[in-house]
mmCIF file of C-alpha atoms and ligand atoms in Angstrom:
data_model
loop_
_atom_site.group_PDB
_atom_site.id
_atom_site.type_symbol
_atom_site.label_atom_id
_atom_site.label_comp_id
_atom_site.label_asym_id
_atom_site.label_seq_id
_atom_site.Cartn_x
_atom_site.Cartn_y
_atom_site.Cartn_z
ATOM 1 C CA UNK I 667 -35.242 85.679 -35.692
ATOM 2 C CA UNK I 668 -36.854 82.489 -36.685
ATOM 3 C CA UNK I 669 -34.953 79.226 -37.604
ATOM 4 C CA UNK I 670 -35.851 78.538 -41.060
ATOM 5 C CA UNK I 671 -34.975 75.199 -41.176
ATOM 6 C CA UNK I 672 -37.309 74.328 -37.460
ATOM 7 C CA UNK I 673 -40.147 71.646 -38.315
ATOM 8 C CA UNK I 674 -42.127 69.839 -36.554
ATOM 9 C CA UNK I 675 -44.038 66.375 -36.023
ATOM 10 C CA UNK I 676 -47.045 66.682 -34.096
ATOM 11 C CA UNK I 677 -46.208 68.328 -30.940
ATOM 12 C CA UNK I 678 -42.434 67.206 -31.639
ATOM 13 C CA UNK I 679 -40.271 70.731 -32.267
ATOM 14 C CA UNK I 680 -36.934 69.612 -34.263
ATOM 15 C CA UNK I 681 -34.394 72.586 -34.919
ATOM 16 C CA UNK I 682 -33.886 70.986 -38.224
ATOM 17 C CA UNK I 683 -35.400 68.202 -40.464
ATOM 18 C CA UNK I 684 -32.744 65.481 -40.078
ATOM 19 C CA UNK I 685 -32.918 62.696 -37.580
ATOM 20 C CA UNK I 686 -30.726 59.390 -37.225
ATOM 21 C CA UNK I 687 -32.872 56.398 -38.570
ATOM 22 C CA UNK I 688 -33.521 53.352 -37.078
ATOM 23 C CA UNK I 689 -31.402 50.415 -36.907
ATOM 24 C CA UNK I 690 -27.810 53.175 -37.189
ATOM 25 C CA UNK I 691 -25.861 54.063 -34.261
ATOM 26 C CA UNK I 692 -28.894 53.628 -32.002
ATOM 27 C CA UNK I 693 -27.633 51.090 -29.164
ATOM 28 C CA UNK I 694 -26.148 53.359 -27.122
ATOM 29 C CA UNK I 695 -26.864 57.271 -25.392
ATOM 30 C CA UNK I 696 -23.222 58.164 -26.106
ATOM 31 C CA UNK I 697 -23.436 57.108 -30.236
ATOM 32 C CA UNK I 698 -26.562 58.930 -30.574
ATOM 33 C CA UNK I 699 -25.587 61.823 -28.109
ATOM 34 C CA UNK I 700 -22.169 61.531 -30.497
ATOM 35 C CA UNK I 701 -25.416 62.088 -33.775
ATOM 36 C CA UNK I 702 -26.953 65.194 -32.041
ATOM 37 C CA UNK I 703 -23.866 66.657 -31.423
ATOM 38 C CA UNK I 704 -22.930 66.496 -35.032
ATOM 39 C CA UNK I 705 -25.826 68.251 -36.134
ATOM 40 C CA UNK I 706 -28.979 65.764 -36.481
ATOM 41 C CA UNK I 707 -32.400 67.179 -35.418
ATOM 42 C CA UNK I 708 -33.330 63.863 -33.602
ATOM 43 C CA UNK I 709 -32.258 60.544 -33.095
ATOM 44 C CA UNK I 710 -34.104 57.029 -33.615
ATOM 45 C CA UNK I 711 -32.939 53.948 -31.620
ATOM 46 C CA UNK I 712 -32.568 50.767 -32.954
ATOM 47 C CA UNK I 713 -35.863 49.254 -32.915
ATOM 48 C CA UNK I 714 -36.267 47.727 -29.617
ATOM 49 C CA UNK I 715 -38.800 44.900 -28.050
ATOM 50 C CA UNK I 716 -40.313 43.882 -24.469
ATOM 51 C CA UNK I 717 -37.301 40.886 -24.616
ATOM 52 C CA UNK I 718 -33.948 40.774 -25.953
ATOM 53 C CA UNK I 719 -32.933 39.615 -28.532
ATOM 54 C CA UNK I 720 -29.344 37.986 -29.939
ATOM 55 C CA UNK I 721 -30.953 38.475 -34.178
ATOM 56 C CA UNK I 722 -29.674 36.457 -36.669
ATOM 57 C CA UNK I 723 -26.349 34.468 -37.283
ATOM 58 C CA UNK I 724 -23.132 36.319 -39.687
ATOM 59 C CA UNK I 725 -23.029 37.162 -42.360
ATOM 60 C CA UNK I 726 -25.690 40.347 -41.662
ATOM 61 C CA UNK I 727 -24.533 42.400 -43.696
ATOM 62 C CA UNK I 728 -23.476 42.750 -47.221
ATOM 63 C CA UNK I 729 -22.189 45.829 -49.289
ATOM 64 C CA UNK I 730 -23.397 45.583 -52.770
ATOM 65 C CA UNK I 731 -22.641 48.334 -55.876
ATOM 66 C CA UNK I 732 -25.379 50.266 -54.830
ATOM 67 C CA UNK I 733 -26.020 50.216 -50.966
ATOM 68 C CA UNK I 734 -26.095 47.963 -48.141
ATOM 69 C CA UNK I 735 -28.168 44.595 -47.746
ATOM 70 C CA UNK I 736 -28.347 43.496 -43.677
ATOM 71 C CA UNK I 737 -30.367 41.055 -42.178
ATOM 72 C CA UNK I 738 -29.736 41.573 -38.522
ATOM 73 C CA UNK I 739 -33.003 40.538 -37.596
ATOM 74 C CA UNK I 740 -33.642 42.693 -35.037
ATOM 75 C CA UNK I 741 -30.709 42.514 -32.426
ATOM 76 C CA UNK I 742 -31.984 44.534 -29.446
ATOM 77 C CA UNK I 743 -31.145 44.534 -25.203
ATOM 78 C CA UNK I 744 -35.342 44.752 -24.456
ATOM 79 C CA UNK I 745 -36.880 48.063 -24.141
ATOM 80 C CA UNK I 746 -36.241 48.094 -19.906
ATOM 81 C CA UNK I 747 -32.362 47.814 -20.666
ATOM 82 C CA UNK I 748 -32.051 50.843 -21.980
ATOM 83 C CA UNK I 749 -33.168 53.125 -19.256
ATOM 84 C CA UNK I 750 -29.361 53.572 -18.105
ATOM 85 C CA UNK I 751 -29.089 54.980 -22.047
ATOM 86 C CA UNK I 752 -31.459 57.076 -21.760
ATOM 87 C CA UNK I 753 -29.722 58.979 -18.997
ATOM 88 C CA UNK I 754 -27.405 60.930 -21.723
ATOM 89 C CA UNK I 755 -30.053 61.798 -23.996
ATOM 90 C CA UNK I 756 -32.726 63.068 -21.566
ATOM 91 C CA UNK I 757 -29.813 65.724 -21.242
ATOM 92 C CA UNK I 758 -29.682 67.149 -24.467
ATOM 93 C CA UNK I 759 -32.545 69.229 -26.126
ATOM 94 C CA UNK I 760 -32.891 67.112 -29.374
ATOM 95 C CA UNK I 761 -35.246 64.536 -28.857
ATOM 96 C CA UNK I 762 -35.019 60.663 -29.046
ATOM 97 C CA UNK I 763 -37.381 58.935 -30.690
ATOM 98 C CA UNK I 764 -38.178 54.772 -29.416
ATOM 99 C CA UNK I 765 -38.073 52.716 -32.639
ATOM 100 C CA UNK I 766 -40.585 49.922 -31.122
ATOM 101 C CA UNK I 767 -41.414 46.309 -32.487
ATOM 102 C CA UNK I 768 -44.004 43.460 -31.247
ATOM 103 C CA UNK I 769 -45.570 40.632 -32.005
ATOM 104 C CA UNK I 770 -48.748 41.683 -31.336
ATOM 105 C CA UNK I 771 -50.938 44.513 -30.687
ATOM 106 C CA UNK I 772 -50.373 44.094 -26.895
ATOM 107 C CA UNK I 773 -46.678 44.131 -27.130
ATOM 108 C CA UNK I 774 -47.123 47.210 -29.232
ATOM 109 C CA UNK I 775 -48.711 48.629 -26.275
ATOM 110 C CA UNK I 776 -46.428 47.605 -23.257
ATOM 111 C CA UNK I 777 -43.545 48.564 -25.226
ATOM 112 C CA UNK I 778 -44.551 51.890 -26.200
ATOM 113 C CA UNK I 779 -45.792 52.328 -22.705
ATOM 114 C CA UNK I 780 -42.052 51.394 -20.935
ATOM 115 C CA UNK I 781 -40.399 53.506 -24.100
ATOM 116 C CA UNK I 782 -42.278 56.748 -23.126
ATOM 117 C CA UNK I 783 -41.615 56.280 -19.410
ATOM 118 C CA UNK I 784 -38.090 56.082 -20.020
ATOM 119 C CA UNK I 785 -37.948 58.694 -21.765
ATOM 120 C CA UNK I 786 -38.855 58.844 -25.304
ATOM 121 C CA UNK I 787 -40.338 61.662 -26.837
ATOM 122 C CA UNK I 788 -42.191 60.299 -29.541
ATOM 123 C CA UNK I 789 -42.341 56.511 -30.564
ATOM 124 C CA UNK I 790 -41.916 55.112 -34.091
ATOM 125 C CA UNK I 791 -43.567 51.696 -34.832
ATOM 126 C CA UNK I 792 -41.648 49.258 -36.913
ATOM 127 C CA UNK I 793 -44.270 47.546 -38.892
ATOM 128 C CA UNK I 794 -41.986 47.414 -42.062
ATOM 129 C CA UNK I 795 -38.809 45.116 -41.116
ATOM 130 C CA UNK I 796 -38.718 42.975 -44.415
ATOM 131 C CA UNK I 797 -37.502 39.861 -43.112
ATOM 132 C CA UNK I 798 -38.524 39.205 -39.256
ATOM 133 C CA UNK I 799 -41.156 36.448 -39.317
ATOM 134 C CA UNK I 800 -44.899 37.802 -37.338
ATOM 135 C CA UNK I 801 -43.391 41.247 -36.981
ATOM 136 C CA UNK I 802 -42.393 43.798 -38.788
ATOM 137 C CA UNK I 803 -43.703 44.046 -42.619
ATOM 138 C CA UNK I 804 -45.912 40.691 -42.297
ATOM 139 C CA UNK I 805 -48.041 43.097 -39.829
ATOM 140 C CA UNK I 806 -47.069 46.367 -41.793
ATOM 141 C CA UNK I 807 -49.173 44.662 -44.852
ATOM 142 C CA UNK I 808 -52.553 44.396 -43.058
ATOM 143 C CA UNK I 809 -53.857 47.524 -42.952
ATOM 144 C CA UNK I 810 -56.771 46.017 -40.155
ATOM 145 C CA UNK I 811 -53.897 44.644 -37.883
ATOM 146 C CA UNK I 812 -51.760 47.813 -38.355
ATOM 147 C CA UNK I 813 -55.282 49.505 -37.338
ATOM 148 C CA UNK I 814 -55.530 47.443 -34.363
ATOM 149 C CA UNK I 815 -51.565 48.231 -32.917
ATOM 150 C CA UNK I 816 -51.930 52.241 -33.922
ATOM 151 C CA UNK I 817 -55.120 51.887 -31.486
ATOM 152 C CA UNK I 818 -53.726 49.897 -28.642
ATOM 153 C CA UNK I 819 -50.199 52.006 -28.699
ATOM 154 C CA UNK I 820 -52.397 55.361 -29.129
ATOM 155 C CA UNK I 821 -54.665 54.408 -26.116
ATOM 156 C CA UNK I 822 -51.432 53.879 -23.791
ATOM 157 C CA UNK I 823 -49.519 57.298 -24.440
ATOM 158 C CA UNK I 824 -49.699 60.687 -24.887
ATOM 159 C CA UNK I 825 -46.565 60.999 -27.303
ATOM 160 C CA UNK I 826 -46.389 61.378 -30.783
ATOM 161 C CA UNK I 827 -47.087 58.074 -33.037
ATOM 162 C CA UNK I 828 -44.667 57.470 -35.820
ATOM 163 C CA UNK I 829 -46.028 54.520 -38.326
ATOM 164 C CA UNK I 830 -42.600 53.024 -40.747
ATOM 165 C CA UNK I 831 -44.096 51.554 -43.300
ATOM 166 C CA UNK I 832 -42.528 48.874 -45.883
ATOM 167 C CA UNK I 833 -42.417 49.525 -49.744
ATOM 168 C CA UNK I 834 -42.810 45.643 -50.154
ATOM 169 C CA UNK I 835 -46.307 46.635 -50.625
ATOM 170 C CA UNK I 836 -48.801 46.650 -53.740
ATOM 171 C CA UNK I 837 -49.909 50.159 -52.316
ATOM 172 C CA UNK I 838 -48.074 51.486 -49.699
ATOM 173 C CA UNK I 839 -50.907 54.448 -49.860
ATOM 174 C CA UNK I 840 -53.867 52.061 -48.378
ATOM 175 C CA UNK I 841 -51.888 51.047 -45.000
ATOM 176 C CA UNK I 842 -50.404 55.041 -44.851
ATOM 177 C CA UNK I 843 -54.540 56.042 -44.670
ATOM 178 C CA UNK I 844 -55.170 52.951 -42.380
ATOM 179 C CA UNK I 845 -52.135 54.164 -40.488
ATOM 180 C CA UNK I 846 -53.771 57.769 -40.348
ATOM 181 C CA UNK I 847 -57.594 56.290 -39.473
ATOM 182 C CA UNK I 848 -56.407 55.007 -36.222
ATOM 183 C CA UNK I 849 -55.000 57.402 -34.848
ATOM 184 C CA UNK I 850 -51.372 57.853 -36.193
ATOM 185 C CA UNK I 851 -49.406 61.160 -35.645
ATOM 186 C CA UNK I 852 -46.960 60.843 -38.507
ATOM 187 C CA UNK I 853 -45.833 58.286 -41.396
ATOM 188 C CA UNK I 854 -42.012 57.156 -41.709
ATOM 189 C CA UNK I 855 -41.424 56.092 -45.239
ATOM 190 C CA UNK I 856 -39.569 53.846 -46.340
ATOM 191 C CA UNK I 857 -37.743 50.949 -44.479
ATOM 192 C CA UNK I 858 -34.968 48.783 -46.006
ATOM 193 C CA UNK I 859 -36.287 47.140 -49.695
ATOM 194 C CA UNK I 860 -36.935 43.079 -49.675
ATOM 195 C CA UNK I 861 -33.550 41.853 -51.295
ATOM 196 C CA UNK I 862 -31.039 39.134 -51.614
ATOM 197 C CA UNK I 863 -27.187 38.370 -52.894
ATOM 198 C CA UNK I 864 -25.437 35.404 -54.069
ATOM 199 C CA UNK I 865 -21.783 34.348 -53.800
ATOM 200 C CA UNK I 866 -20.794 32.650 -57.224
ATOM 201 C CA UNK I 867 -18.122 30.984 -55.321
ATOM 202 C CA UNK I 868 -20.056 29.333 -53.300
ATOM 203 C CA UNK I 869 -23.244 29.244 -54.991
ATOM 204 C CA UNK I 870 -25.421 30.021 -52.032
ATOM 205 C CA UNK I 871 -27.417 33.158 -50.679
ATOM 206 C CA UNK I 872 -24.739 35.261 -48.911
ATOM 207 C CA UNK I 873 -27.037 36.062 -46.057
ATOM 208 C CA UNK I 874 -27.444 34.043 -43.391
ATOM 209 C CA UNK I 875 -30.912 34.540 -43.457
ATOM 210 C CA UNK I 876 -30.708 34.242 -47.233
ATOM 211 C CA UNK I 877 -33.231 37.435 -47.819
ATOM 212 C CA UNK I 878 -31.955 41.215 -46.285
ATOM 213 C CA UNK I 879 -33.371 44.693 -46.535
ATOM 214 C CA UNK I 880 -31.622 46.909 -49.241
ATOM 215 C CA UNK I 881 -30.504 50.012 -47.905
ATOM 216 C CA UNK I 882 -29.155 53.053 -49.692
ATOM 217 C CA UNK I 883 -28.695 55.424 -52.693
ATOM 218 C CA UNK I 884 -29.957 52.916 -54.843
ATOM 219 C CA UNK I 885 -33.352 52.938 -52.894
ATOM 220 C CA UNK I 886 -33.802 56.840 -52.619
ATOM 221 C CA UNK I 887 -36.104 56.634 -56.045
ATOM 222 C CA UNK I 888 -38.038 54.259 -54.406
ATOM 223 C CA UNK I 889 -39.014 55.757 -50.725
ATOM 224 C CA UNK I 890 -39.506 59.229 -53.203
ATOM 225 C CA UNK I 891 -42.211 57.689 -54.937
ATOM 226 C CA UNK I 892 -43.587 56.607 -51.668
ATOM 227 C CA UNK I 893 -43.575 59.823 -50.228
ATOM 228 C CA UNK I 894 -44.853 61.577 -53.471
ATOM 229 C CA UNK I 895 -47.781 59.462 -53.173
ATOM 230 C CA UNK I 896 -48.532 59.445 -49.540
ATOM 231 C CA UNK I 897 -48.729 63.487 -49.732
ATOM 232 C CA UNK I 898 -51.580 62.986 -51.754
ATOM 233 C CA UNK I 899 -53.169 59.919 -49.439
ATOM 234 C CA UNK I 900 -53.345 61.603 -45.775
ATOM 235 C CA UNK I 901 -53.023 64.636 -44.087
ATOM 236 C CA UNK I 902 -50.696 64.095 -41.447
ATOM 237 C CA UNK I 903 -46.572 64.918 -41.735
ATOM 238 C CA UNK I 904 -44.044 62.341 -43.476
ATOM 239 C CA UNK I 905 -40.586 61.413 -42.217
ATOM 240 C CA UNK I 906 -38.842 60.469 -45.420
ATOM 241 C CA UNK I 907 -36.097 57.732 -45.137
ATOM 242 C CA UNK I 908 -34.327 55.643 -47.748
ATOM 243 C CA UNK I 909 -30.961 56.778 -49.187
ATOM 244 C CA UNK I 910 -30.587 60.139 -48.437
ATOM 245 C CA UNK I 911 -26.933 60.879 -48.588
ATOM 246 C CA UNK I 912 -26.635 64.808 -49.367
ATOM 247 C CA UNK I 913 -28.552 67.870 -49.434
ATOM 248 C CA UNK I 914 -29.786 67.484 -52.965
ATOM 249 C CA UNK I 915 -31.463 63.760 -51.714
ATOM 250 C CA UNK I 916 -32.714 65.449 -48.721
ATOM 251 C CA UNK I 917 -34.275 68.762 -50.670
ATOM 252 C CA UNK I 918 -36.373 65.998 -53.494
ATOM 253 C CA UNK I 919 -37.718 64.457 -50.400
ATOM 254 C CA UNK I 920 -38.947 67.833 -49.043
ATOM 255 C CA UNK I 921 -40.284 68.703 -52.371
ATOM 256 C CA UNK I 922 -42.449 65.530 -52.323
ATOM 257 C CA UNK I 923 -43.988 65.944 -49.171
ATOM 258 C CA UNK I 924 -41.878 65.008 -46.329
ATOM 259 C CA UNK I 925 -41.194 68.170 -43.346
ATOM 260 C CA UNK I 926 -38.041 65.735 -41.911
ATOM 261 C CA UNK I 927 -35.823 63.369 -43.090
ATOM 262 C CA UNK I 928 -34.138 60.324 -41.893
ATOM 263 C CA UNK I 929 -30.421 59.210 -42.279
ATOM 264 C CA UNK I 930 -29.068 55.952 -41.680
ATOM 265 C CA UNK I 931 -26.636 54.056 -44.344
ATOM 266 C CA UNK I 932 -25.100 57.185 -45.444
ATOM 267 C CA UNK I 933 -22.851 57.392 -42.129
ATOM 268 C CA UNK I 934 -21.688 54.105 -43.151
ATOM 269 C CA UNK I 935 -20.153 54.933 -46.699
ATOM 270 C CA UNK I 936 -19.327 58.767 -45.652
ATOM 271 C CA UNK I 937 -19.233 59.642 -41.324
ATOM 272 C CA UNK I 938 -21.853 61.472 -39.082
ATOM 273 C CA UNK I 939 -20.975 64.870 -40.390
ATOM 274 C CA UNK I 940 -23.253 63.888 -42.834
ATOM 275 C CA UNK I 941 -25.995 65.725 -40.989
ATOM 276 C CA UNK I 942 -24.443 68.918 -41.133
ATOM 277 C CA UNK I 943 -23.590 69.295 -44.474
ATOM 278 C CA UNK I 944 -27.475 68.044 -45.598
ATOM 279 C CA UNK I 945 -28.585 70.888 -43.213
ATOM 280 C CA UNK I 946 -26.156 73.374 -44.544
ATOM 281 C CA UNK I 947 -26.901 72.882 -47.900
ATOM 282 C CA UNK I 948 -30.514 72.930 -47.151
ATOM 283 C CA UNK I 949 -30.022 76.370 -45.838
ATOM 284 C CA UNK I 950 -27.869 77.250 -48.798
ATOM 285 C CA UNK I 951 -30.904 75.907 -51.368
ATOM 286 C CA UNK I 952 -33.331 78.146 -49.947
ATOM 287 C CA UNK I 953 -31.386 81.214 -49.506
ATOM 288 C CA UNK I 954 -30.373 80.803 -53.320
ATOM 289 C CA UNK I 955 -33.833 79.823 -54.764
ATOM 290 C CA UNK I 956 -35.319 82.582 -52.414
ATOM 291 C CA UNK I 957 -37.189 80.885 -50.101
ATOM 292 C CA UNK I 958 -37.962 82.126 -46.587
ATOM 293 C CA UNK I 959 -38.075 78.775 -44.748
ATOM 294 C CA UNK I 960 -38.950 74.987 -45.432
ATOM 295 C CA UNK I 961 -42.760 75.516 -45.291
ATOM 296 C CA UNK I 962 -42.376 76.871 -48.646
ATOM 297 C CA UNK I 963 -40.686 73.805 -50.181
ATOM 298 C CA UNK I 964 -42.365 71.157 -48.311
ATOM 299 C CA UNK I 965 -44.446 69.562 -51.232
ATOM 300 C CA UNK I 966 -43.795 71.997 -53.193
ATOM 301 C CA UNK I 967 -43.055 69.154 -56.509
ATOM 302 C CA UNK I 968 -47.207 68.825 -56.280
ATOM 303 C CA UNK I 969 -48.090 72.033 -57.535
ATOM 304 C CA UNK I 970 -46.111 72.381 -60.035
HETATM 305 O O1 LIG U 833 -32.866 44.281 -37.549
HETATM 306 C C1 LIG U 833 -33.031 44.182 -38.787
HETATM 307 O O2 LIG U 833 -32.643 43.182 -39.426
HETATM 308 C C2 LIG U 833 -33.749 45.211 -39.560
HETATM 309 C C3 LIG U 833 -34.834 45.907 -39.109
HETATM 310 BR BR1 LIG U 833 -35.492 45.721 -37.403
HETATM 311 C C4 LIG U 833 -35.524 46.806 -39.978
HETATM 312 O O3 LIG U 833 -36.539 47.445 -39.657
HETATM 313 N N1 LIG U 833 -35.051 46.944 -41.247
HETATM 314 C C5 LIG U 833 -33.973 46.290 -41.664
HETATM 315 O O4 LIG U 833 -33.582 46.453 -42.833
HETATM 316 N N2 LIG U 833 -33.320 45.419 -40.826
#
């Protein structure tokens, strides 16, 4: 019998359409081994570079009334340390995907290059990290320099090529079709939303880089959009990410466009049995509505 909730990214089979995101529970093989067990299709590591990095000073992270803000600024051991993590996951049959940063096209390259030696069987580039100066969303935003990395990475490996892209954009739709001109596999969308909070005790940004990403159900409206619009803009598959907490989040992002679905802050304010009960109430949607599998929903907010 066939799984009706198997999907697929390029040449990437998942048994189901939820994966860890980036930047949750992805420092160590154990956590994320800890993520498959639990029921997630794939896992993402945290995004990772040629050289460690310590990130930024406390506070990181803030919990506001509607999701998380963190500025970690992109913490990592280097790409070559985590070989020895890999060892865990190269075990199990859901696959681990590198989350990969750079400064350049070059270190695009090298990284993506080490990530699939270790290991990984698909890489996802972080173009879209709102608040990391000459990386991250300052690159994501120029759709010829995006052009330029998608090449460079695409020229090194065979794996599939994830592109993350930031909503801090005027038209997140222009760098997805750049993203899909050079060469890119698949779109992620969305990363964390450009944000800040202020302490009126101490009258000063509570950050301690002052600016954060914004993370959670209050973003899921936003990355939707994205998604909606993306369907429409290229013709290769869409991760969506940004505030899924249940099945109901998950099944709106399916019926805009995306075939998988990424969960991050949502472990945070409930545990990692969160992917299970998305994936069972998936399964419960389309028996109910009648459908046969998630082909038939994928999208499926488009036509009517
Ligand atoms: O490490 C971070 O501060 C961070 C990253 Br790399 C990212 O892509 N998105 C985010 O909200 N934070």
């Amino acid at each position: 019998m066939t799984n009706p909730l198997a999907t697929q990214i390029a040449d990437l089979k998942l048994s189901n359409p939820t994966m860890l995101a980036a930047g949750v529970l992805g420092y160590t093989g154990l956590s994320m081994k800890r993520v498959i067990e639990s029921g997630a299709g794939a896992v993402v590591t945290k995004s990772m570079g040629i050289e460690p990095r310590t990130g930024y000073g406390n506070p990181t992270v803030v919990q506001t009334d509607c999701g998380l803000l963190n500025a970690m600024g992109l913490p990592n051991p280097g790409i070559s340390h985590f070989e020895e993590e890999m060892k865990e996951l190269n075990k199990l049959n859901a696959p681990t995907i590198f989350s990969i940063y750079g400064f350049s096209p070059e270190d695009f390259a090298e990284v993506a290059k080490i990530a699939v030696e270790i290991g990984a069987a698909a890489v996802e580039l972080n173009v879209s990290c709102p608040h990391v100066k000459k990386a991250g969303a300052q690159v994501g935003s120029d759709p010829s320099l995006l052009m330029e990395i998608v090449k460079q990475v695409k020229s090194q490996i065979e794996k599939p090529v994830i592109v993350k892209l930031t909503p801090n954009v005027t038209d997140i739709t222009e760098i997805a079709k750049a993203a899909q001109k050079a060469g890119a596999d698949a779109i992620c969308a969305i990363n964390t939303v450009k944000a800040m909070a202020i302490d009126p005790e101490t009258c000063k940004p509570i950050l301690a880089n002052k600016y954060g990403g914004l993370s959670g159900t209050a973003i899921k409206p936003i990355g939707l959009r994205c998604v909606y619009d993306i369907y429409n803009a290229v013709d290769i598959p869409i991760i969506g990410c940004g505030g899924i907490s249940n099945w109901q989040d998950a099944v709106e992002y399916l019926l805009a466009g995306a075939c998988a679905l990424q969960i991050g802050t949502a472990i945070a304010f409930q545990d990692i049995t969160v992917f299970k009960s998305v994936t069972d109430g998936i399964t419960n949607y389309l028996e109910h509505k009648g459908f046969n599998n998630l082909k038939d929903i994928i999208g499926l907010a488009h036509k009517t």
